[in-house]
PDB file of C-alpha atoms in Angstrom:
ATOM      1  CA  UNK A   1     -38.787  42.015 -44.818  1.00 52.00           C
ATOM      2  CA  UNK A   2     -38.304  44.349 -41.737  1.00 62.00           C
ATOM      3  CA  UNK A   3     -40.840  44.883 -39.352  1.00 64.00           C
ATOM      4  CA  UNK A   4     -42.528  48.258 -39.066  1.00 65.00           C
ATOM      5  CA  UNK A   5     -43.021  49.894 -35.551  1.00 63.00           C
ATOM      6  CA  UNK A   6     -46.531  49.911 -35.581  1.00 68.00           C
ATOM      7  CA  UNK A   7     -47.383  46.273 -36.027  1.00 65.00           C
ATOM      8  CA  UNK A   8     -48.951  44.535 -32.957  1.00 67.00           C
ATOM      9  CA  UNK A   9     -46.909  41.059 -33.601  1.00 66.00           C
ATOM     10  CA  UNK A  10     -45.803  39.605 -30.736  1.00 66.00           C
ATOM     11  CA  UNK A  11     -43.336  36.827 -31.832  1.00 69.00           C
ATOM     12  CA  UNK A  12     -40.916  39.668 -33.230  1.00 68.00           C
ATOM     13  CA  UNK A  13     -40.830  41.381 -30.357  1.00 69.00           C
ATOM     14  CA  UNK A  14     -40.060  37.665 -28.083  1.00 73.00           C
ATOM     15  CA  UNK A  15     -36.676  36.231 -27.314  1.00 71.00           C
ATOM     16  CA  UNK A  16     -35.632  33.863 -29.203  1.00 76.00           C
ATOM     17  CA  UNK A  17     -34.142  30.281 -27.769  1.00 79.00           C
ATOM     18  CA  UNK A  18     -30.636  31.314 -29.436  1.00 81.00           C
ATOM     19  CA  UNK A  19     -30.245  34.977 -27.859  1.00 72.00           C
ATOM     20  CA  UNK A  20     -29.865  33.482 -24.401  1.00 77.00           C
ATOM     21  CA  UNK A  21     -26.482  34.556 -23.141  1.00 78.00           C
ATOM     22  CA  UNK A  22     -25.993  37.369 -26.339  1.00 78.00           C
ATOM     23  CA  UNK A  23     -29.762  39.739 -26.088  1.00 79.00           C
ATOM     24  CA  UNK A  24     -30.607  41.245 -22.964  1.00 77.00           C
ATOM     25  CA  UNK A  25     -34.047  40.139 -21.874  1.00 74.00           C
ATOM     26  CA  UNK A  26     -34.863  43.300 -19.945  1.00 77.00           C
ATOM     27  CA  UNK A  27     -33.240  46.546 -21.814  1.00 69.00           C
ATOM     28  CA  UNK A  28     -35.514  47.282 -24.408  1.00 70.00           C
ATOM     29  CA  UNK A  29     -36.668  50.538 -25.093  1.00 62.00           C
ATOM     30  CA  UNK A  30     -40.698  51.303 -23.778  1.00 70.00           C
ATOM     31  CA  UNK A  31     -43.485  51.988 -26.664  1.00 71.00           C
ATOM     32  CA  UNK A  32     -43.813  51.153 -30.024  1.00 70.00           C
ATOM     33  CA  UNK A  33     -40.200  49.847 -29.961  1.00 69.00           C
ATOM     34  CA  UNK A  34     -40.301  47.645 -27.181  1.00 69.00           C
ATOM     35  CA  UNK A  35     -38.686  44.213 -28.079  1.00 64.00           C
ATOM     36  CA  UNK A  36     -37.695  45.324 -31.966  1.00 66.00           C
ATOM     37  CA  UNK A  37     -34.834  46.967 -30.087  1.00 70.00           C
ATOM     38  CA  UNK A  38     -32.537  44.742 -28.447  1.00 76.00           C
ATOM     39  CA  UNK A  39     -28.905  45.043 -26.820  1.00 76.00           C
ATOM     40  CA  UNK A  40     -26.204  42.881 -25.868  1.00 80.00           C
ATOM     41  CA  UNK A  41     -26.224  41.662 -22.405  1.00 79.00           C
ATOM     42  CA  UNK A  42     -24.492  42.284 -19.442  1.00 81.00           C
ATOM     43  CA  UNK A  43     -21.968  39.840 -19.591  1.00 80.00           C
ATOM     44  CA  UNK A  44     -21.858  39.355 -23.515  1.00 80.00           C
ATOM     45  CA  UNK A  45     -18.153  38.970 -25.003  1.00 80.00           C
ATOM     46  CA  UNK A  46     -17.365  39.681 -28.520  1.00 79.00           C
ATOM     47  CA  UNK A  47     -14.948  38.275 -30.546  1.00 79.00           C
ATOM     48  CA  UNK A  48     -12.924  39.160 -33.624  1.00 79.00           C
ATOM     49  CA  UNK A  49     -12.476  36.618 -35.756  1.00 76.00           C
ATOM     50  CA  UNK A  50      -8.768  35.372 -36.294  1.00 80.00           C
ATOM     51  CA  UNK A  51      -6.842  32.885 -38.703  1.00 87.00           C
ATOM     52  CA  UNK A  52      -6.763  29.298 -36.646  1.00 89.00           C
ATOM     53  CA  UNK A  53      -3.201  28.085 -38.120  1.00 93.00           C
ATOM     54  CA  UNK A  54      -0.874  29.810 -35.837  1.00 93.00           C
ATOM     55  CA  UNK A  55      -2.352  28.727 -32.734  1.00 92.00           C
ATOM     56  CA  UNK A  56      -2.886  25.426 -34.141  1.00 94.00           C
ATOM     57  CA  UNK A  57       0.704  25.086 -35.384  1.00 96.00           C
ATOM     58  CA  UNK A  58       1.763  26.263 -31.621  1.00 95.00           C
ATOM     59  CA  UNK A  59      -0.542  23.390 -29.420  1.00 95.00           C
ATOM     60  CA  UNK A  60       1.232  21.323 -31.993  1.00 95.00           C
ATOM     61  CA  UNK A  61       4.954  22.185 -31.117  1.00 95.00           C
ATOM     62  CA  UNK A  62       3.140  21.878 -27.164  1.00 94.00           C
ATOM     63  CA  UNK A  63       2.435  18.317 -27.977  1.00 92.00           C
ATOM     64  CA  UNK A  64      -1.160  18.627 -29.458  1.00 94.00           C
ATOM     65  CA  UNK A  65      -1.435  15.547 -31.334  1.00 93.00           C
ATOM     66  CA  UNK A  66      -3.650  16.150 -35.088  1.00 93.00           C
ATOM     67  CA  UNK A  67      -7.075  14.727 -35.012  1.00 91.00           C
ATOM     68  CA  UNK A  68      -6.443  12.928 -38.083  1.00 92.00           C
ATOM     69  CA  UNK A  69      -3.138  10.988 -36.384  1.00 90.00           C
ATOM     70  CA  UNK A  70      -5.014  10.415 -33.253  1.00 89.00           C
ATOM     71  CA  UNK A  71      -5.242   7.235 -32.165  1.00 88.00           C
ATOM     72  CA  UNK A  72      -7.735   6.143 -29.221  1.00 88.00           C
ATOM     73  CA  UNK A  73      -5.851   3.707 -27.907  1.00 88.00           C
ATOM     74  CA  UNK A  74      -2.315   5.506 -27.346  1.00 85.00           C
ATOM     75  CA  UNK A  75      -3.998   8.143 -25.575  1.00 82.00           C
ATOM     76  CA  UNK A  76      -7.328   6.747 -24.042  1.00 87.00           C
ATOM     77  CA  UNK A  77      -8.083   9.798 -21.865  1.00 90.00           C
ATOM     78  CA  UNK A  78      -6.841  12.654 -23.690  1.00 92.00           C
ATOM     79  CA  UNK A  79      -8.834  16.041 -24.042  1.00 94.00           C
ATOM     80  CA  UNK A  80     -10.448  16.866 -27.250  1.00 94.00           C
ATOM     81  CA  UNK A  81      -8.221  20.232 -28.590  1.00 95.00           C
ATOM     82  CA  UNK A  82     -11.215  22.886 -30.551  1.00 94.00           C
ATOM     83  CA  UNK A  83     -10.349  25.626 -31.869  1.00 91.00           C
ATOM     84  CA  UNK A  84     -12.954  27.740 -33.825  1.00 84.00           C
ATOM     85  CA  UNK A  85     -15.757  25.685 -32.874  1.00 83.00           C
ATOM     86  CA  UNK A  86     -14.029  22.851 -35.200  1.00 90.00           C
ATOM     87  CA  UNK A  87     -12.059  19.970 -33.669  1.00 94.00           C
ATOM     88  CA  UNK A  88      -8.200  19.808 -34.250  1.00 95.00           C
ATOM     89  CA  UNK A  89      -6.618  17.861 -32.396  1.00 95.00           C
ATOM     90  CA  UNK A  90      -6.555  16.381 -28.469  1.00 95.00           C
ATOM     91  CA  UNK A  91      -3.711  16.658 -25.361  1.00 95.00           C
ATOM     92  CA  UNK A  92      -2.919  14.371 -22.793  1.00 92.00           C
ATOM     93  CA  UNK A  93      -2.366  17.225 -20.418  1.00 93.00           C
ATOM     94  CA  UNK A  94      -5.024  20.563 -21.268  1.00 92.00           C
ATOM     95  CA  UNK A  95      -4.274  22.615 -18.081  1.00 95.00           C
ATOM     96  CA  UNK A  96      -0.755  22.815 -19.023  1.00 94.00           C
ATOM     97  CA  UNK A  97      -1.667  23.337 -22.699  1.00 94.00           C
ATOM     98  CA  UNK A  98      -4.126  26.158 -21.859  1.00 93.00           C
ATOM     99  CA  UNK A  99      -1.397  27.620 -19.456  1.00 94.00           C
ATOM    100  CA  UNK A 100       0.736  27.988 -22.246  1.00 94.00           C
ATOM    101  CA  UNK A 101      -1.371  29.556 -24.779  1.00 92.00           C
ATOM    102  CA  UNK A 102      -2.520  32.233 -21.537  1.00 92.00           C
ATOM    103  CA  UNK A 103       1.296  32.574 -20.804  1.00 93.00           C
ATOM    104  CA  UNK A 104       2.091  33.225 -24.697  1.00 89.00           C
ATOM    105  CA  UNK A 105      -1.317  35.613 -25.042  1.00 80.00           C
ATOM    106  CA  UNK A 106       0.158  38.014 -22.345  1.00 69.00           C
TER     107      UNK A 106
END
């Protein structure tokens, strides 16, 4: 249900733990608005969504080895690969992977 203007609530109107880094604590518009309003912050970077198998399929030809051939013992200190928020792989050397996916972004 949406919240009306007038109501005196006061958790609506708080920051919640989640919006720390996305809401700006301080821009919020004065009166019967204030904290029912909110705006990105400052330093806030959006995204758009996009399909996960071509970069996946490229830190593979780069030597990203597939989490589900990974073996802990081959590579004991090798760097966990996400991609999406969902892990897909690791690589025993992730500056020069991430070097390479910069250098191909460009």
């Amino acid at each position: 249900t949406p919240i009306g203007r007038d109501g005196k609530l006061a958790k609506p109107r708080q920051l919640h733990n989640t919006h720390w880094g996305l809401v700006c604590p301080a821009e919020t518009p004065e009166g019967q608005a204030c904290g029912l309003v909110k705006n990105l912050s400052l330093m806030c970077y959006v995204s758009v969504g996009s399909p996960a198998e071509p970069l996946i399929e490229f830190m593979i030809n780069r030597g990203m080895e597939v989490v589900e051939e990974y073996e802990p013992t081959r590579y004991p200190h090798a760097t966990k690969v996400f991609v999406n928020g969902s892990w897909v792989g690791v690589h025993p050397d992730p500056k020069g992977l991430v070097n390479s996916v910069l250098d191909t972004r460009r």
